[in-house]
CSV table of C-alpha atoms in Angstrom, one decimal:
chain,number,residue,atom,x,y,z
T,16,MET,CA,252.3,128.6,143.5
T,17,GLY,CA,248.7,127.9,144.4
T,18,PHE,CA,245.4,129.2,145.6
T,19,LEU,CA,243.6,129.3,149.0
T,20,PRO,CA,240.1,129.2,147.6
T,21,ARG,CA,236.9,129.5,149.6
T,22,GLN,CA,236.1,125.9,148.7
T,23,ALA,CA,237.5,122.7,147.1
T,24,THR,CA,241.2,121.7,147.5
T,25,ILE,CA,244.1,123.7,148.7
T,26,GLY,CA,246.3,124.2,145.7
T,27,ARG,CA,245.8,122.6,142.3
T,28,ALA,CA,244.6,119.1,142.0
T,29,GLY,CA,247.2,116.6,140.7
T,30,GLU,CA,250.2,118.4,142.2
T,31,ALA,CA,250.4,116.5,145.5
T,32,PHE,CA,248.0,118.8,147.2
T,33,HIS,CA,245.5,117.3,149.7
T,34,SER,CA,241.8,117.7,149.8
T,35,TRP,CA,241.0,120.0,152.8
T,36,GLN,CA,237.5,118.5,153.1
T,37,HIS,CA,238.9,114.9,153.2
T,38,GLU,CA,241.5,115.8,155.8
T,39,TRP,CA,238.9,117.6,157.9
T,40,ARG,CA,236.6,114.5,158.0
T,41,GLN,CA,239.6,112.3,159.1
T,42,ALA,CA,240.7,114.7,161.9
T,43,PRO,CA,240.1,113.6,165.5
T,44,PRO,CA,237.6,115.5,167.5
T,45,PHE,CA,238.9,118.7,169.2
T,46,VAL,CA,239.5,118.3,172.9
T,47,ARG,CA,239.6,121.5,174.8
T,48,PRO,CA,242.9,121.7,176.8
T,49,ALA,CA,242.7,122.0,180.6
T,50,GLU,CA,244.7,125.2,180.6
T,51,LYS,CA,242.9,127.7,178.3
T,52,ASN,CA,244.6,130.7,176.7
T,53,GLU,CA,243.5,134.2,177.7
T,54,ASN,CA,243.3,137.0,175.2
T,55,SER,CA,246.3,138.6,176.8
T,56,ASP,CA,248.6,135.6,176.4
T,57,THR,CA,251.2,135.6,173.7
T,58,MET,CA,249.9,134.2,170.4
T,59,LEU,CA,252.8,134.8,168.1
T,60,MET,CA,256.2,136.5,167.9
T,61,TYR,CA,257.9,138.2,165.0
T,62,PHE,CA,261.5,139.2,164.5
T,63,THR,CA,261.6,142.8,163.4
T,64,SER,CA,263.1,143.4,159.9
T,65,ASP,CA,265.1,146.1,161.5
T,66,THR,CA,266.6,148.8,159.4
T,67,SER,CA,268.5,150.5,162.1
T,68,GLY,CA,270.0,147.8,164.3
T,69,GLU,CA,269.6,144.2,165.4
T,70,PRO,CA,266.2,142.5,165.1
T,71,LYS,CA,264.0,142.3,168.2
T,72,MET,CA,261.4,139.7,169.1
T,73,VAL,CA,257.9,141.3,169.0
T,74,ALA,CA,255.3,139.5,171.1
T,75,HIS,CA,251.6,139.8,170.1
T,76,ASP,CA,248.5,138.6,172.1
T,77,PHE,CA,245.5,136.7,170.9
T,78,LEU,CA,243.6,139.8,169.9
T,79,TYR,CA,246.2,140.7,167.3
T,80,ALA,CA,244.3,139.0,164.5
T,81,MET,CA,241.2,141.1,165.1
T,82,GLY,CA,243.4,144.2,164.6
T,83,HIS,CA,243.9,143.2,160.9
T,84,LEU,CA,240.2,143.4,160.1
T,85,THR,CA,240.8,147.0,159.1
T,86,THR,CA,243.8,145.9,156.9
T,87,GLY,CA,241.8,143.5,154.7
T,88,VAL,CA,238.3,144.8,154.7
T,89,PHE,CA,238.9,148.5,154.6
T,90,TRP,CA,242.5,149.3,153.5
T,91,HIS,CA,242.8,146.5,150.9
T,92,ASN,CA,239.1,147.1,150.1
T,93,LEU,CA,238.5,143.3,149.7
T,94,HIS,CA,235.3,141.5,149.2
T,95,GLU,CA,234.2,137.9,148.5
T,96,GLY,CA,234.9,138.2,144.8
T,97,SER,CA,238.5,139.4,145.3
T,98,LEU,CA,241.6,137.4,144.3
T,99,HIS,CA,244.3,139.1,146.4
T,100,LEU,CA,248.1,138.9,146.0
T,101,THR,CA,250.5,140.3,148.5
T,102,VAL,CA,254.2,140.1,147.7
T,103,ALA,CA,255.7,139.0,151.0
T,104,ASP,CA,258.1,136.3,152.1
T,105,THR,CA,256.4,134.1,154.7
T,106,GLY,CA,259.3,134.8,157.1
T,107,TRP,CA,258.1,138.4,157.4
T,108,GLY,CA,255.1,139.9,159.3
T,109,LYS,CA,253.8,141.4,156.1
T,110,ALA,CA,252.7,137.9,155.0
T,111,VAL,CA,250.2,137.9,157.9
T,112,TRP,CA,249.2,141.5,156.9
T,113,GLY,CA,248.4,140.4,153.4
T,114,LYS,CA,247.7,136.6,153.3
T,115,PHE,CA,245.8,135.7,156.4
T,116,TYR,CA,243.6,137.5,159.0
T,117,GLY,CA,242.3,140.6,157.2
T,118,GLN,CA,241.8,138.8,153.9
T,119,TRP,CA,239.9,136.0,155.5
T,120,PHE,CA,237.7,138.4,157.4
T,121,ALA,CA,236.8,139.9,154.1
T,122,GLY,CA,236.0,136.4,152.6
T,123,ALA,CA,238.5,137.0,149.8
T,124,THR,CA,240.5,134.4,148.0
T,125,VAL,CA,244.3,134.6,148.6
T,126,PHE,CA,246.7,134.0,145.7
T,127,VAL,CA,250.1,132.9,146.7
T,128,PHE,CA,253.1,133.2,144.4
T,129,ASP,CA,256.5,132.4,145.8
T,130,HIS,CA,259.8,133.2,144.0
T,131,GLU,CA,263.4,132.8,144.9
T,132,LYS,CA,264.5,135.9,143.0
T,133,PHE,CA,262.2,138.7,142.2
T,134,ASN,CA,261.6,139.4,138.5
T,135,ALA,CA,259.0,142.1,137.5
T,136,ASP,CA,258.1,140.4,134.2
T,137,THR,CA,257.4,137.0,135.9
T,138,LEU,CA,255.2,138.7,138.5
T,139,LEU,CA,253.3,140.7,136.0
T,140,ARG,CA,252.6,137.5,134.0
T,141,GLN,CA,251.1,135.9,137.1
T,142,ILE,CA,248.7,138.8,137.6
T,143,GLU,CA,247.8,138.7,133.9
T,144,LYS,CA,247.4,134.9,133.7
T,145,TYR,CA,245.3,134.3,136.9
T,146,ARG,CA,243.3,137.6,136.7
T,147,VAL,CA,244.4,138.9,140.1
T,148,THR,CA,242.0,141.7,141.2
T,149,SER,CA,243.9,143.1,144.2
T,150,PHE,CA,247.6,143.6,144.6
T,151,CYS,CA,249.8,144.8,147.5
T,152,ALA,CA,253.6,145.1,147.5
T,153,PRO,CA,256.3,147.3,149.0
T,154,PRO,CA,257.4,150.4,146.9
T,155,THR,CA,260.6,148.5,145.8
T,156,ILE,CA,258.4,146.1,143.7
T,157,TYR,CA,256.5,148.9,142.1
T,158,ARG,CA,259.7,150.8,141.3
T,159,PHE,CA,260.8,147.8,139.2
T,160,MET,CA,257.4,147.2,137.7
T,161,ILE,CA,257.1,150.6,136.2
T,162,ARG,CA,260.5,150.1,134.5
T,163,GLU,CA,258.7,147.4,132.4
T,164,ASP,CA,256.7,148.1,129.3
T,165,LEU,CA,253.3,147.6,131.0
T,166,SER,CA,251.5,147.8,127.7
T,167,LYS,CA,252.7,144.3,127.1
T,168,TYR,CA,250.6,142.9,129.9
T,169,ASP,CA,246.8,142.6,130.3
T,170,LEU,CA,246.3,144.1,133.7
T,171,THR,CA,242.6,144.8,133.3
T,172,SER,CA,241.6,142.5,136.1
T,173,LEU,CA,243.3,144.7,138.7
T,174,GLU,CA,240.8,146.7,140.7
T,175,TYR,CA,242.8,147.9,143.6
T,176,CYS,CA,246.5,148.3,144.5
T,177,THR,CA,248.0,149.1,147.9
T,178,THR,CA,251.6,149.6,149.2
T,179,ALA,CA,253.4,149.5,152.5
T,180,GLY,CA,256.7,148.5,154.0
T,181,GLU,CA,258.5,151.8,153.3
T,182,ALA,CA,257.5,155.2,152.1
T,183,LEU,CA,256.2,155.5,148.6
T,184,ASN,CA,258.0,158.1,146.4
T,185,PRO,CA,255.4,160.3,144.6
T,186,ALA,CA,257.2,159.8,141.3
T,187,VAL,CA,256.5,156.1,141.5
T,188,PHE,CA,252.8,156.7,142.3
T,189,GLN,CA,252.4,159.0,139.4
T,190,LYS,CA,254.2,156.7,136.9
T,191,PHE,CA,252.1,153.7,137.9
T,192,TYR,CA,248.9,155.7,137.7
T,193,GLU,CA,249.8,156.9,134.2
T,194,LYS,CA,250.5,153.4,133.0
T,195,THR,CA,247.6,151.5,134.7
T,196,GLY,CA,245.0,154.1,135.7
T,197,ILE,CA,245.2,152.8,139.2
T,198,MET,CA,246.0,155.0,142.2
T,199,MET,CA,248.1,153.2,144.8
T,200,MET,CA,246.7,153.4,148.3
T,201,GLU,CA,249.5,153.7,150.8
T,202,GLY,CA,249.5,152.4,154.4
T,203,PHE,CA,251.9,152.6,157.3
T,204,GLY,CA,252.5,150.2,160.2
T,205,GLN,CA,255.2,148.3,162.0
T,206,THR,CA,256.0,144.7,163.1
T,207,GLU,CA,254.8,146.0,166.5
T,208,THR,CA,251.4,147.1,165.1
T,209,THR,CA,248.8,146.5,162.5
T,210,MET,CA,248.1,149.3,160.0
T,211,THR,CA,248.2,152.5,162.0
T,212,LEU,CA,247.9,155.1,159.1
T,213,GLY,CA,246.3,154.4,155.8
T,214,THR,CA,244.7,155.7,152.6
T,215,PHE,CA,241.2,154.2,152.7
T,216,PRO,CA,238.8,153.8,149.7
T,217,TRP,CA,236.7,156.8,150.7
T,218,MET,CA,239.8,159.0,150.7
T,219,LYS,CA,241.5,160.7,147.7
T,220,PRO,CA,245.2,159.6,147.9
T,221,LYS,CA,247.9,162.3,148.1
T,222,PRO,CA,251.0,160.9,146.3
T,223,GLY,CA,253.7,160.3,149.0
T,224,SER,CA,251.3,160.6,151.9
T,225,MET,CA,250.7,157.7,154.3
T,226,GLY,CA,247.1,158.7,154.7
T,227,MET,CA,245.2,159.3,157.9
T,228,PRO,CA,245.1,157.5,161.3
T,229,ASN,CA,243.3,154.1,161.5
T,230,ALA,CA,240.4,154.7,163.9
T,231,GLN,CA,241.4,151.8,166.1
T,232,TYR,CA,244.5,153.8,167.2
T,233,ASP,CA,244.8,157.1,169.0
T,234,ILE,CA,247.8,158.6,167.2
T,235,ALA,CA,249.7,161.8,167.8
T,236,LEU,CA,252.8,163.6,166.6
T,237,ILE,CA,255.1,164.9,169.3
T,238,LYS,CA,258.2,167.0,169.5
T,239,PRO,CA,261.4,165.9,171.4
T,240,ASP,CA,260.1,167.7,174.5
T,241,GLY,CA,256.9,165.6,174.4
T,242,THR,CA,254.6,168.5,173.4
T,243,PRO,CA,252.2,167.9,170.5
T,244,CYS,CA,253.1,169.1,167.0
T,245,GLU,CA,251.0,171.6,165.0
T,246,ASP,CA,250.2,171.0,161.4
T,247,GLY,CA,253.3,171.3,159.3
T,248,GLU,CA,255.7,170.5,162.2
T,249,LYS,CA,257.8,167.4,162.1
T,250,GLY,CA,257.6,165.0,165.1
T,251,GLU,CA,257.6,161.4,166.2
T,252,ILE,CA,254.5,159.2,165.5
T,253,VAL,CA,253.3,157.9,168.9
T,254,ILE,CA,250.3,155.7,169.9
T,255,LYS,CA,248.4,156.4,173.1
T,256,ALA,CA,247.4,153.6,175.4
T,257,SER,CA,244.8,153.9,178.2
T,258,PRO,CA,246.0,152.8,181.6
T,259,ASP,CA,242.5,151.8,182.6
T,260,PRO,CA,242.5,148.0,183.1
T,261,SER,CA,238.7,147.7,183.1
T,262,GLU,CA,238.7,148.5,179.4
T,263,ARG,CA,240.3,145.2,178.6
T,264,GLY,CA,239.4,143.1,181.6
T,265,GLU,CA,242.9,143.0,182.9
T,266,SER,CA,244.8,144.3,186.0
T,267,LEU,CA,247.8,146.5,186.2
T,268,GLN,CA,251.0,145.2,187.8
T,269,GLY,CA,252.4,148.4,189.2
T,270,SER,CA,254.0,151.3,187.5
T,271,ASP,CA,257.5,152.7,186.9
T,272,ALA,CA,259.0,155.8,188.4
T,273,THR,CA,257.1,158.0,186.0
T,274,GLY,CA,253.8,156.4,186.8
T,275,ALA,CA,253.5,154.7,183.5
T,276,PRO,CA,252.0,151.2,183.6
T,277,LEU,CA,254.4,148.3,183.5
T,278,LEU,CA,254.4,146.7,180.1
T,279,ARG,CA,253.7,143.1,180.6
T,280,ARG,CA,250.6,140.9,180.8
T,281,GLY,CA,247.9,142.9,182.7
T,282,ARG,CA,249.2,146.3,181.8
T,283,GLY,CA,245.8,147.8,180.9
T,284,ARG,CA,243.9,148.5,177.7
T,285,LEU,CA,245.9,148.5,174.4
T,286,PRO,CA,244.4,149.0,171.0
T,287,LEU,CA,243.8,145.8,169.1
T,288,GLY,CA,246.9,144.9,167.1
T,289,LEU,CA,249.5,146.7,169.3
T,290,PHE,CA,252.3,144.5,170.6
T,291,LYS,CA,252.7,143.4,174.2
T,292,GLU,CA,256.5,143.7,174.6
T,293,TYR,CA,259.9,142.9,173.2
T,294,TYR,CA,260.3,139.4,174.4
T,295,ARG,CA,263.0,139.0,177.1
T,296,ASP,CA,264.1,142.6,176.6
T,297,GLU,CA,262.6,144.9,179.2
T,298,GLU,CA,265.1,147.6,178.5
T,299,LYS,CA,264.0,147.9,174.8
T,300,THR,CA,260.4,147.6,175.8
T,301,ARG,CA,260.8,150.6,178.2
T,302,GLU,CA,262.6,152.6,175.6
T,303,ALA,CA,259.6,152.2,173.3
T,304,TRP,CA,256.9,152.4,175.9
T,305,HIS,CA,256.9,155.3,178.4
T,306,ASP,CA,254.6,158.0,179.6
T,307,GLY,CA,251.5,156.0,178.4
T,308,LEU,CA,252.8,156.2,174.8
T,309,TYR,CA,254.2,153.7,172.3
T,310,HIS,CA,257.1,155.5,170.5
T,311,THR,CA,257.3,154.3,167.0
T,312,GLY,CA,260.7,155.9,166.3
T,313,ASP,CA,259.3,157.2,162.9
T,314,MET,CA,259.2,160.9,162.0
T,315,ALA,CA,256.4,162.5,160.1
T,316,TRP,CA,254.4,165.7,159.7
T,317,ARG,CA,250.7,166.3,159.2
T,318,ASP,CA,249.1,168.6,156.7
T,319,GLU,CA,246.1,170.9,157.2
T,320,ASP,CA,243.8,168.1,155.8
T,321,GLY,CA,245.0,165.6,158.4
T,322,TYR,CA,247.2,163.5,156.0
T,323,TYR,CA,250.5,162.3,157.4
T,324,TRP,CA,253.8,162.5,155.5
T,325,PHE,CA,256.7,160.3,156.3
T,326,GLU,CA,260.1,161.9,157.1
T,327,GLY,CA,262.2,158.9,158.1
T,328,ARG,CA,263.4,157.0,161.1
T,329,ILE,CA,264.7,159.2,164.0
T,330,ASP,CA,268.0,157.4,163.6
T,331,ASP,CA,268.1,158.3,159.9
T,332,VAL,CA,267.6,162.0,160.2
T,333,ILE,CA,270.7,163.9,159.1
T,334,LYS,CA,271.9,166.9,161.0
T,335,SER,CA,274.1,169.1,158.7
T,336,SER,CA,275.2,172.7,159.4
T,337,GLY,CA,272.3,173.2,161.8
T,338,TYR,CA,269.7,171.7,159.4
T,339,ARG,CA,267.7,168.6,160.1
T,340,ILE,CA,267.3,166.7,156.8
T,341,GLY,CA,264.9,163.8,156.4
T,342,PRO,CA,266.2,161.2,153.9
T,343,PHE,CA,262.8,160.5,152.3
T,344,GLU,CA,262.4,164.0,150.8
T,345,VAL,CA,265.9,163.8,149.2
T,346,GLU,CA,265.2,160.3,147.9
T,347,SER,CA,261.9,161.4,146.4
T,348,ALA,CA,263.6,164.3,144.6
T,349,LEU,CA,266.3,161.9,143.2
T,350,MET,CA,263.6,159.4,142.1
T,351,THR,CA,262.1,162.0,139.7
T,352,HIS,CA,265.3,161.8,137.6
T,353,PRO,CA,265.0,159.2,134.8
T,354,ALA,CA,268.4,157.7,135.6
T,355,VAL,CA,267.4,156.6,139.1
T,356,VAL,CA,265.8,153.2,139.8
T,357,GLU,CA,266.1,153.5,143.5
T,358,CYS,CA,268.4,155.3,146.1
T,359,ALA,CA,269.2,155.6,149.7
T,360,ILE,CA,270.1,158.8,151.5
T,361,THR,CA,272.4,158.7,154.6
T,362,GLY,CA,274.6,161.0,156.5
T,363,VAL,CA,278.4,160.9,156.5
T,364,PRO,CA,280.5,162.5,159.3
T,365,ASP,CA,282.1,165.8,158.2
T,366,ASP,CA,284.5,168.0,160.2
T,367,ILE,CA,283.0,171.2,159.1
T,368,ARG,CA,279.2,170.5,158.7
T,369,GLY,CA,278.9,167.7,161.3
T,370,MET,CA,277.4,165.5,158.6
T,371,VAL,CA,276.9,165.7,154.8
T,372,VAL,CA,274.3,164.1,152.7
T,373,LYS,CA,275.3,161.0,150.8
T,374,ALA,CA,273.2,159.3,148.0
T,375,THR,CA,273.7,155.7,147.2
T,376,VAL,CA,272.1,155.2,143.8
T,377,VAL,CA,271.0,152.3,141.6
T,378,LEU,CA,270.9,153.4,138.0
T,379,GLY,CA,268.6,152.2,135.2
T,380,LYS,CA,270.4,149.7,132.8
T,381,GLU,CA,270.4,152.3,130.0
T,382,TRP,CA,272.3,154.8,132.3
T,383,LYS,CA,274.9,152.5,133.8
T,384,ASP,CA,277.6,153.3,131.3
T,385,LYS,CA,277.1,157.0,132.0
T,386,ALA,CA,278.0,156.6,135.7
T,387,GLY,CA,280.7,159.2,136.4
T,388,ASP,CA,281.4,162.8,137.5
T,389,ASP,CA,279.1,164.4,134.9
T,390,LEU,CA,276.1,162.3,136.0
T,391,VAL,CA,277.0,163.0,139.7
T,392,LYS,CA,276.8,166.8,139.0
T,393,GLU,CA,273.6,166.3,137.0
T,394,LEU,CA,271.9,164.5,139.9
T,395,GLN,CA,273.1,167.1,142.4
T,396,GLN,CA,271.7,169.9,140.3
T,397,HIS,CA,268.5,168.0,139.9
T,398,VAL,CA,268.0,167.7,143.7
T,399,LYS,CA,268.8,171.4,144.2
T,400,ARG,CA,266.0,172.2,141.7
T,401,GLU,CA,263.5,169.8,143.2
T,402,THR,CA,264.0,170.7,146.9
T,403,ALA,CA,265.9,173.0,149.1
T,404,PRO,CA,269.5,173.5,147.8
T,405,TYR,CA,271.1,172.7,151.1
T,406,LYS,CA,269.7,169.2,151.0
T,407,TYR,CA,271.6,168.1,147.9
T,408,PRO,CA,273.9,165.1,148.2
T,409,ARG,CA,277.5,166.2,148.4
T,410,ILE,CA,278.6,162.5,147.9
T,411,VAL,CA,277.1,160.2,145.3
T,412,GLU,CA,277.9,156.6,145.0
T,413,PHE,CA,276.6,154.3,142.2
T,414,VAL,CA,275.9,150.7,143.2
T,415,ASP,CA,274.3,147.6,141.5
T,416,GLU,CA,271.9,147.1,144.4
T,417,LEU,CA,271.0,148.4,147.8
T,418,PRO,CA,271.2,146.4,151.0
T,419,LYS,CA,267.6,145.4,152.1
T,420,THR,CA,265.8,143.5,154.7
T,421,ILE,CA,263.8,140.4,153.8
T,422,SER,CA,260.8,142.6,153.5
T,423,GLY,CA,262.4,144.9,150.9
T,424,LYS,CA,263.1,147.8,153.2
T,425,ILE,CA,266.4,149.6,152.6
T,426,ARG,CA,269.0,149.0,155.4
T,427,ARG,CA,270.5,152.5,155.6
T,428,VAL,CA,272.3,151.4,158.8
T,429,GLU,CA,274.4,148.9,156.7
T,430,ILE,CA,275.4,151.7,154.3
T,431,ARG,CA,276.4,153.9,157.3
T,432,GLN,CA,278.4,151.0,158.9
T,433,LYS,CA,280.2,150.4,155.6
T,434,ASP,CA,281.1,154.1,155.3
T,435,SER,CA,282.4,154.3,158.9
T,436,LYS,CA,284.9,151.6,158.1
T,437,ALA,CA,286.1,153.1,154.9
């Protein structure tokens, strides 16, 4: 645990940390290499924390860092007096989202707290002790934080809280607001992007909404046939890219059969922060990039005020008896029941309905001894009251924990794979 302050040493003196100023004075002079990098060269690569399949290598260029200015300065709402904590393992792209580029652009101080096993009480004590002013974590973290007695902690230093990584259940937003007086500002993005949708300081958050498009991206919602969605219609989130090479000082290297630009170095203008390609995987790259659009694979709908609402990954949408059921809506309904800490909704093959809805549920510790048929029926009836009756889970399984990626996202694909082998 340590600080990255604007001055003095890195970390706390006396704990084997080195003085940055001393090391800087001892460093040899910088010699510019003969071969210079271009902005379009690959700067870094991430492995996706994939929730629906095997991870992919995501290549970003040297302009990627600039794309995070919006993340730190506007979405996180940071300033030079901020002490910012993002909960993110350094093996995940969210560490860069929350601990490097955007925060440094804002001139903020970054607080780093690493833990081998997450414990809500320990984390809350760090916020209290070191007077953290800005906090960002995936919804999973908030779900466990609100289960604590927050009146035991002095959280008055907190000025601003944000969340990303997966969709935020409205019930979690409301409970955190009731206990702290802070409204969480949700954001949406992928390993392939920076923040594409967000709730910014000048916006009033709508619990459960991802917010509005980041101005650096040209975002649309499209139906399966490629036509744009009207307000209220569900569709895939896509990002438009201009094929005009002059807008980024590059040259196109041909096009595919549809006329879309080839997606490699020199493919034309892309918004700052958007990835170049899936490294050494042209097939996956072309699946995501075609017709001048980057296809995120995420489903959402837009309300009349321009706010976007997450529905789920395209692969996660359940087709049952002719209905298309997004898992997030059912999960949000379940999360309003006091017994449920977290849950995952998946589809299970069914001879009659094609698929039926299954809920995999983690119960609060005071409810664990009540797991059984009566509680299953209670949860089913609860979902019927909270949303459309046809969406209720016909199968409910109680578990101690849900399978997750390193970033805290629920791996529904792992639940489906387990069910297919049962």
